[in-house]
Each structure stands twice: as C-alpha cells, then as structure tokens.
Short mmCIF file of C-alpha atoms in Angstrom, two decimals:
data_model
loop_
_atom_site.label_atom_id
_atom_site.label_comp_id
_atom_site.label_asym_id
_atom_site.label_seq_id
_atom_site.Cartn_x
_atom_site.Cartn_y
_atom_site.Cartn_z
CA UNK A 7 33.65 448.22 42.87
CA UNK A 8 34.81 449.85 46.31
CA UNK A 9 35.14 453.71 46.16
CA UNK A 10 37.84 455.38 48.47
CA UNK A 11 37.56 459.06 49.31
CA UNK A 12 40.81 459.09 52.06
CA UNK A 13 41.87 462.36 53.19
CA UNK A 14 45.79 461.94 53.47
CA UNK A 15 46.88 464.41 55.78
CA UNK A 16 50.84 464.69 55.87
CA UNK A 17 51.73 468.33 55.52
CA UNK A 18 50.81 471.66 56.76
CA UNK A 19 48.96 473.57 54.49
CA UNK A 20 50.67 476.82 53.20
CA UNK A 21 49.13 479.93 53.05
CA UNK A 22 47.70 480.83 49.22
CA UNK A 23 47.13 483.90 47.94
CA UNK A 24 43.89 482.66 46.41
CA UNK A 25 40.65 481.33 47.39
CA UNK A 26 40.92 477.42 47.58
CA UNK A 27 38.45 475.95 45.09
CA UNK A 28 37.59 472.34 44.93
CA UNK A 29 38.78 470.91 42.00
CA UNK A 30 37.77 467.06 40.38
CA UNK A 31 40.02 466.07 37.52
CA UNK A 32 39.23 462.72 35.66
CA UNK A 33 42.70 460.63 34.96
CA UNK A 34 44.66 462.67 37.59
CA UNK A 35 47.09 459.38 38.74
CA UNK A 36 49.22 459.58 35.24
CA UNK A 37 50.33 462.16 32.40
CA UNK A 38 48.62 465.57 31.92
CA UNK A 39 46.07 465.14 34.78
CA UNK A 40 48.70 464.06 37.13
CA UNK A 41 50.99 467.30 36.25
CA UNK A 42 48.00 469.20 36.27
CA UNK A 43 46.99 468.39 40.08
CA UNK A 44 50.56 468.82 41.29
CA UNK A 45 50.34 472.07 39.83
CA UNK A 46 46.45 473.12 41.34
CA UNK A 47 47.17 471.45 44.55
CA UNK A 48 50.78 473.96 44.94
CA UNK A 49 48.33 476.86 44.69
CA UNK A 50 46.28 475.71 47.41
CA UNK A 51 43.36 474.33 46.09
CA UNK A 52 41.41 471.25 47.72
CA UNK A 53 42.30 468.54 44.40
CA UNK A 54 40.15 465.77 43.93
CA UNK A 55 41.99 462.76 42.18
CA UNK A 56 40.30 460.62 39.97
CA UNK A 57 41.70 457.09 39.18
CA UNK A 58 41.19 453.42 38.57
CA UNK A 59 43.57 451.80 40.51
CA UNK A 60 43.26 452.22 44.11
CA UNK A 61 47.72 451.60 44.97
CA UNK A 62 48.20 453.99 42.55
CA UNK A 63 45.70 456.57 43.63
CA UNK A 64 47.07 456.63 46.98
CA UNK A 65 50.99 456.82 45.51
CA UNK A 66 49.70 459.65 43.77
CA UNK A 67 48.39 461.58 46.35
CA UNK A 68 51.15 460.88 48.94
CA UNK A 69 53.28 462.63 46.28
CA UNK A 70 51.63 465.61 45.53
CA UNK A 71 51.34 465.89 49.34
CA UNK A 72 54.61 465.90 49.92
CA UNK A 73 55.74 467.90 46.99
CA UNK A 74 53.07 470.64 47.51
CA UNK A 75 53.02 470.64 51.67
CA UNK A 76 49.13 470.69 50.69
CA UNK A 77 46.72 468.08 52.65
CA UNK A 78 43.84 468.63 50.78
CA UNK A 79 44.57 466.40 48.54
CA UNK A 80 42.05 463.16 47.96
CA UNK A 81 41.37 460.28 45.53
CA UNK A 82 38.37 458.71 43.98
CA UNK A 83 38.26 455.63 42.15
CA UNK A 84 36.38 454.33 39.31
CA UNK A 85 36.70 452.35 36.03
CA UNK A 86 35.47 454.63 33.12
CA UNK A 87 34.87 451.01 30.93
CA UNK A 88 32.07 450.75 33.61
CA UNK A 89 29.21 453.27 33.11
CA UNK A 90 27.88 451.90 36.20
CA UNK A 91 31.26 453.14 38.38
CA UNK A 92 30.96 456.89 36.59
CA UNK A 93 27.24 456.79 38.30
CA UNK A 94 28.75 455.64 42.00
CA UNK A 95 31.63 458.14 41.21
CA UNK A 96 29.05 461.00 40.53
CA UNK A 97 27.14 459.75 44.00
CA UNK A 98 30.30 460.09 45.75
CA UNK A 99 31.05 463.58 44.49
CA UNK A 100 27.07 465.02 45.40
CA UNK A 101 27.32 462.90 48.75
CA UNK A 102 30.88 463.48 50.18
CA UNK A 103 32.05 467.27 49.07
CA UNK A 104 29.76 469.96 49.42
CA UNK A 105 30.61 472.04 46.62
CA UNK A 106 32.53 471.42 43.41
CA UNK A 107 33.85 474.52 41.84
CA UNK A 108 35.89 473.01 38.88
CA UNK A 109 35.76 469.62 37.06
CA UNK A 110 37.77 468.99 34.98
CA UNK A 111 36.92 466.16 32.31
CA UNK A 112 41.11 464.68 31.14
CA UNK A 113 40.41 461.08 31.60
CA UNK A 114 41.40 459.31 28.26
CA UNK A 115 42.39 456.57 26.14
CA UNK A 116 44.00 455.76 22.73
CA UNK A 117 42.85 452.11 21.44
CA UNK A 118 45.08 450.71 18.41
CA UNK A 119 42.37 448.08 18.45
CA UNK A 120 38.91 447.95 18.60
CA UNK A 121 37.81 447.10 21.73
CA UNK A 122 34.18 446.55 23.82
CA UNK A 123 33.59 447.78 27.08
CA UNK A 124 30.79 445.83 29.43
CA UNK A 125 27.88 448.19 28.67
CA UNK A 126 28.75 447.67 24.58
CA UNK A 127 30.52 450.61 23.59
CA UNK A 128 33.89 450.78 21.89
CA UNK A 129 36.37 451.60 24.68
CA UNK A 130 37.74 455.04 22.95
CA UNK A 131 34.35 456.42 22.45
CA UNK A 132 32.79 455.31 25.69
CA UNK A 133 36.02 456.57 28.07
CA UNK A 134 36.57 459.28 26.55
CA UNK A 135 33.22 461.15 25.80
CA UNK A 136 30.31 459.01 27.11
CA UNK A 137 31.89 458.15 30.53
CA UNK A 138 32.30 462.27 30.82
CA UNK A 139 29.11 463.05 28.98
CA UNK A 140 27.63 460.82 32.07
CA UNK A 141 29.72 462.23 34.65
CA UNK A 142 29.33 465.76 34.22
CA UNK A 143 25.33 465.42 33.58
CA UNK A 144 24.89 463.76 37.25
CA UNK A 145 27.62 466.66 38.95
CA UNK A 146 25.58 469.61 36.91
CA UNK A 147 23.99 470.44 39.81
CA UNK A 148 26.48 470.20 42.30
CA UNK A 149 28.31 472.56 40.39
CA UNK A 150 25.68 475.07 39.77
CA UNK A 151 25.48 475.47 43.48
CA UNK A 152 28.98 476.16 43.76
CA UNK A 153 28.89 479.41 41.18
CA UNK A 154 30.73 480.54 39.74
CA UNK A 155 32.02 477.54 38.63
CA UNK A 156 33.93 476.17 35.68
CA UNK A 157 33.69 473.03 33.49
CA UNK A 158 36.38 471.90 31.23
CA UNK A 159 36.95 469.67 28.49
CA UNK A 160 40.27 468.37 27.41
CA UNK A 161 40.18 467.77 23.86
CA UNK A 162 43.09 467.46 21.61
CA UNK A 163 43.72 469.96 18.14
CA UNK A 164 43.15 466.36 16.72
CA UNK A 165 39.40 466.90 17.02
CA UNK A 166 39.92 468.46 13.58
CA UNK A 167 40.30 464.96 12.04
CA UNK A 168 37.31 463.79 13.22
CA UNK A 169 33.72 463.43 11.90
CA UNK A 170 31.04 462.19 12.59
CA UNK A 171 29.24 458.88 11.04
CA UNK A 172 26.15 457.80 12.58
CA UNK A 173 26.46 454.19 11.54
CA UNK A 174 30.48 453.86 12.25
CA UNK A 175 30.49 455.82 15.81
CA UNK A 176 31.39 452.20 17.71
CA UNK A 177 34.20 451.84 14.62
CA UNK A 178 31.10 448.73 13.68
CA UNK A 179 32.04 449.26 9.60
CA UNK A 180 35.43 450.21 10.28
CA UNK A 181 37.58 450.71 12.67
CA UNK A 182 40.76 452.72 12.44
CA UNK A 183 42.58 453.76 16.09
CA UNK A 184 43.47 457.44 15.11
CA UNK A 185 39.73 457.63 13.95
CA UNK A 186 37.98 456.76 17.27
CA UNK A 187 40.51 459.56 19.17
CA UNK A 188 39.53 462.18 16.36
CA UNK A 189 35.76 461.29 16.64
CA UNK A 190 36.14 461.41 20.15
CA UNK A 191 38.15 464.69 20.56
CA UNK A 192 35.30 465.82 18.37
CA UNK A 193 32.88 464.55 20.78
CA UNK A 194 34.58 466.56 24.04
CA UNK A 195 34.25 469.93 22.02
CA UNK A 196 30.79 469.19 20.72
CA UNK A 197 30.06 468.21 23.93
CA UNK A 198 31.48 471.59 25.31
CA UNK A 199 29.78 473.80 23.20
CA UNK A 200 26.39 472.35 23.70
CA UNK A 201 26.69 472.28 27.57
CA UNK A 202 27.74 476.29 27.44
CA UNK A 203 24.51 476.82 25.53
CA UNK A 204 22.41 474.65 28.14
CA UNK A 205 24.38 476.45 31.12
CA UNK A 206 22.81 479.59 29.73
CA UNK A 207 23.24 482.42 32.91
CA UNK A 208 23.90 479.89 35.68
CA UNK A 209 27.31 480.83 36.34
CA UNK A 210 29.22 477.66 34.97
CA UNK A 211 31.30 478.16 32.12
CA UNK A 212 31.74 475.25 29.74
CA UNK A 213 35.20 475.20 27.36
CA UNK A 214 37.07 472.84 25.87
CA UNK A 215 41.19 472.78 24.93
CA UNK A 216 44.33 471.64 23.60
CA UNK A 217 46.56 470.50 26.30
CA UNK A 218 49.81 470.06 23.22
CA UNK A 219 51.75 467.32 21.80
CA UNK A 220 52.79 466.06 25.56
CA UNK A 221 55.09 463.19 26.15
CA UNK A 222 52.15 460.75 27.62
CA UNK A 223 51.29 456.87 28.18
CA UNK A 224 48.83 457.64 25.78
CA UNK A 225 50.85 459.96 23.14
CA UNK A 226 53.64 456.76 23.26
CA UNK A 227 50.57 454.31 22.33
CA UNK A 228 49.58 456.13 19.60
CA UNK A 229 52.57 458.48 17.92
CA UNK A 230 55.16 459.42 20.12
CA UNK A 231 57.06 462.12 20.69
CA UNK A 232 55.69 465.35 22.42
CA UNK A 233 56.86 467.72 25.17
CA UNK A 234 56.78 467.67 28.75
CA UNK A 235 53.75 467.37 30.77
CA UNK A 236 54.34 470.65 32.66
CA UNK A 237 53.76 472.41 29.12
CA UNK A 238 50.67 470.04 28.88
CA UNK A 239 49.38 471.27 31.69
CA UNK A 240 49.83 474.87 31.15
CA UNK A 241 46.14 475.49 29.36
CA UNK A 242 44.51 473.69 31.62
CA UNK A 243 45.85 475.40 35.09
CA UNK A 244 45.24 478.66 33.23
CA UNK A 245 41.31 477.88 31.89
CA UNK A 246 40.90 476.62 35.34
CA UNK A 247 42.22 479.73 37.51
CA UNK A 248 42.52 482.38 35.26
CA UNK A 249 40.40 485.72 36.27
CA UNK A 250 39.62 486.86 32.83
CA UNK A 251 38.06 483.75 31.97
CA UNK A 252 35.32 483.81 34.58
CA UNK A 253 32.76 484.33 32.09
CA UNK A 254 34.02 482.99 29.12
CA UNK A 255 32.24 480.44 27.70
CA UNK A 256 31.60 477.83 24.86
CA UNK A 257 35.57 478.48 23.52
CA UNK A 258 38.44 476.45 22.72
CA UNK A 259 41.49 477.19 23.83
CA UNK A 260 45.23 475.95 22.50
CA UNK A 261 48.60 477.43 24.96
CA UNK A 262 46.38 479.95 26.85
CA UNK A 263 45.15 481.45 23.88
CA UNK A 264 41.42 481.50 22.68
CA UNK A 265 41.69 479.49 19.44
CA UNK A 266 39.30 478.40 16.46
CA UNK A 267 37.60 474.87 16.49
CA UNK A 268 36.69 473.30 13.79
CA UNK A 269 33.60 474.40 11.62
CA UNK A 270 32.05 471.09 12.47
CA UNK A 271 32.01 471.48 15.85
CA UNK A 272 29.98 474.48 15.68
CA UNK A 273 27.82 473.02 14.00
CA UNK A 274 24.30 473.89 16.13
CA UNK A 275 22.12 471.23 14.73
CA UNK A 276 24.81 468.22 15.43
CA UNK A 277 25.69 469.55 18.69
CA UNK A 278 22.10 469.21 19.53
CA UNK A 279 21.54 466.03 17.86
CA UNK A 280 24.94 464.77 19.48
CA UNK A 281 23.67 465.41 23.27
CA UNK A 282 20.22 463.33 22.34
CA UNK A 283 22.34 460.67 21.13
CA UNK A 284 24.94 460.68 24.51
CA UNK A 285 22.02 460.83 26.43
CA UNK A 286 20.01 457.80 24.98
CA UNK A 287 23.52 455.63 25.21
CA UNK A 288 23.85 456.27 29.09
CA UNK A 289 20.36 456.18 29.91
CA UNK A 290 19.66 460.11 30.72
CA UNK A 291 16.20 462.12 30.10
CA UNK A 292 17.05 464.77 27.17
CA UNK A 293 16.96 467.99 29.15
#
C-alpha cells in the first residue's frame, strides 16, 4: 500500500498563543477524530491525519486548511485490517517527523457481524486495540524523545460491558457485535493503564476516555442517536492540551472530568497478562 505524507500548504499560519505540538490522531478523516483535528489544528498545532482512503485524506485536510488558515496540516494513510500497513505507518512517523508530542489512538470500528481481517483477527478487536496496541509500541520511542509528551486512548464508558474471555476474544464461540466493542473498549483502557505503569518517569503520560454518546458513522451502525461531534471532541482537545494534566497519568476521563473505570480494568494481573497477549498477536518482544 502507498503511504502519502503531503504537506498542503494553502493558508498563512496564524499566530497561537501556545507552543505548536505535533499531534497524530488515528481515524482523523470522519466523526470524532475529524472534529477533533479541526479543533487542534485552529490552535495552531502541526496535526497529523490518519486515514485509509487517500481522496478522502486529502478532502480532509484541504478543509481543515481552509477552515483553520493553518498549513500544518498533513495526512497519512493506512488500512488498520492490515497489521502490516500500522508497521509502514509507524516507519513513516519515526522516519518523516522528528518529534511526536501527542498521539492520539481514535481509530475505530463497530462490526454487527463477525468479520476476519488478513492477519486472522476479528476486525473489531484487531482495529480497534491490536492495530493501536502495534502502533503505539513502534512510536514509544519517538515519543519519549519528544517529552513531555502525551498518549491517549479513546475508549468509550461502554468498556464497562466488557470482559474478558480468553477462548471467545476473536467472538470464535460466540459472537455478539456490542460484545466485541465492549471487549475492545476494555482493551483501550487496559491497554492505557498498563502503558502508564511501563512509562514509569519518562515523561509520557498514558490515559484513556470517554469521548460521549456522539452522532457518528459508527454510533449510526450500532445504536444511534448521540450528540454532536464538537461535544465529542471536547475530552479529547482538553486531555490533549490541558496544563494540569501534564503529569497525570494512568486515568480515565469522561467530559473533562477525571472519572472511575471499571474495577476490571484495574485489574494489575490482567493488565499485565493482556499486554503479553497483544504482544504475541502482533509479533512484539514482551518488554
């Protein structure tokens, strides 16, 4: 698969009262991520768009250009069904940018169906948690260099459904579609938590969050309903920018507040055992 990073240069930058970070967020060409780069890229950061589909990539960032009068605004393409295009994506990133201050991990999908990807995987689990698992293992150091840096997860308050069953993971005894979102909402805050603990004192804060019920492609496949996507991308602007959160760490935030997770998902011993298991499926050392 070809890989485009095109710097689209339309506008004049404006002047921002803060200092421009460079910002990757997964699934930025529709919904939440979209609204969510509009809204980084009018503060002046340099916003790195992740998609799949190159026209659209480019439509995005043409608008955001022109909305924002920002040119530092870019795309990146890759197919998170393809473990193998997360790896080239992660090579672009290290090769092409020479610091990453904020990624931020939105990419996802809703499956009514159960569904394979190429490497095996059932498409909900694999998009949504292993394709960022992978992603966010091979940028690690990228981003340490860049500290302080932040690292965020966007889960859903739906993560409180979830569990998890060893044997049904892939949905291979049963597979329900609001299941394999919960387990895999599950998966972005377990996920979270246990990179915060590995992060230790480097500078990189790990947190995961409830964007809200927002009117999405993916909210319509699945339930419906919801509000607009500038309320869904309130908590994630504000865990991205905010001061106060510079050091905060392994948390879960819901509309800008600090919130409880679920008592699963602090549980120590599956967080650990989780990461082994992530890190087995995309073919990473345990570290």
């Amino acid at each position: 698969m070809r890989f485009s990073l095109l710097r689209w240069r339309n506008g004049t930058r404006q002047p921002t009262r803060m200092n421009p970070k460079t910002i990757l967020i997964t699934g930025a060409t529709d919904g939440i991520g979209k609204q969510s780069a509009l809204e980084l890229a009018r503060q002046g950061h340099h916003i790195v768009v992740h998609g799949r589909n190159e026209t659209r990539a480019k439509q995005v960032v043409a608008d955001i250009q022109r909305a924002t009068k920002n040119p530092r605004v870019e795309f990146v393409l890759a197919d998170f069904a393809a473990l193998g295009d997360v790896r080239t994506l992660a090579d672009t990133i290290r090769q092409h940018y020479p610091r990453l201050d904020i990624l931020i991990n939105n990419a996802g999908v809703f499956m009514p169906s159960r569904t394979l990807t190429r490497d095996g995987y059932e498409m909900t689990f694999q998009v949504n948690h292993l394709a960022h698992f992978l992603l966010t293992n091979r940028l690690v150091e990228k981003i340490k260099s860049s500290a302080p840096a932040r690292i965020l997860h966007v889960s859903s308050g739906l993560h409180r459904g979830g569990n998890i069953e060893w044997d049904n993971l892939q949905g291979e005894k049963q597979y329900s579609g609001y299941d394999a979102y919960a387990r895999s909402k599950l998966a972005n805050v377990l996920f979270a938590y246990a990179l915060a603990e590995k992060l230790g004192n480097a500078q990189v804060t790990s947190n995961a969050l409830h964007p809200g019920v927002i009117r999405t492609k993916l909210l319509r496949a699945g339930w419906g309903g919801g509000n607009d996507l500038s309320r869904g991308a309130e908590t994630i602007v504000y865990c991205a920018t905010a001061p106060e959160l510079e050091s905060v760490t392994g948390r879960f935030f819901d509309n800008k507040r600090e919130t409880a997770s679920s008592s699963l998902s602090h549980d120590k011993n599956l967080q650990r055992a989780f990461w082994d298991r992530s890190a087995q499926w995309v073919g990473l050392a345990e570290s």
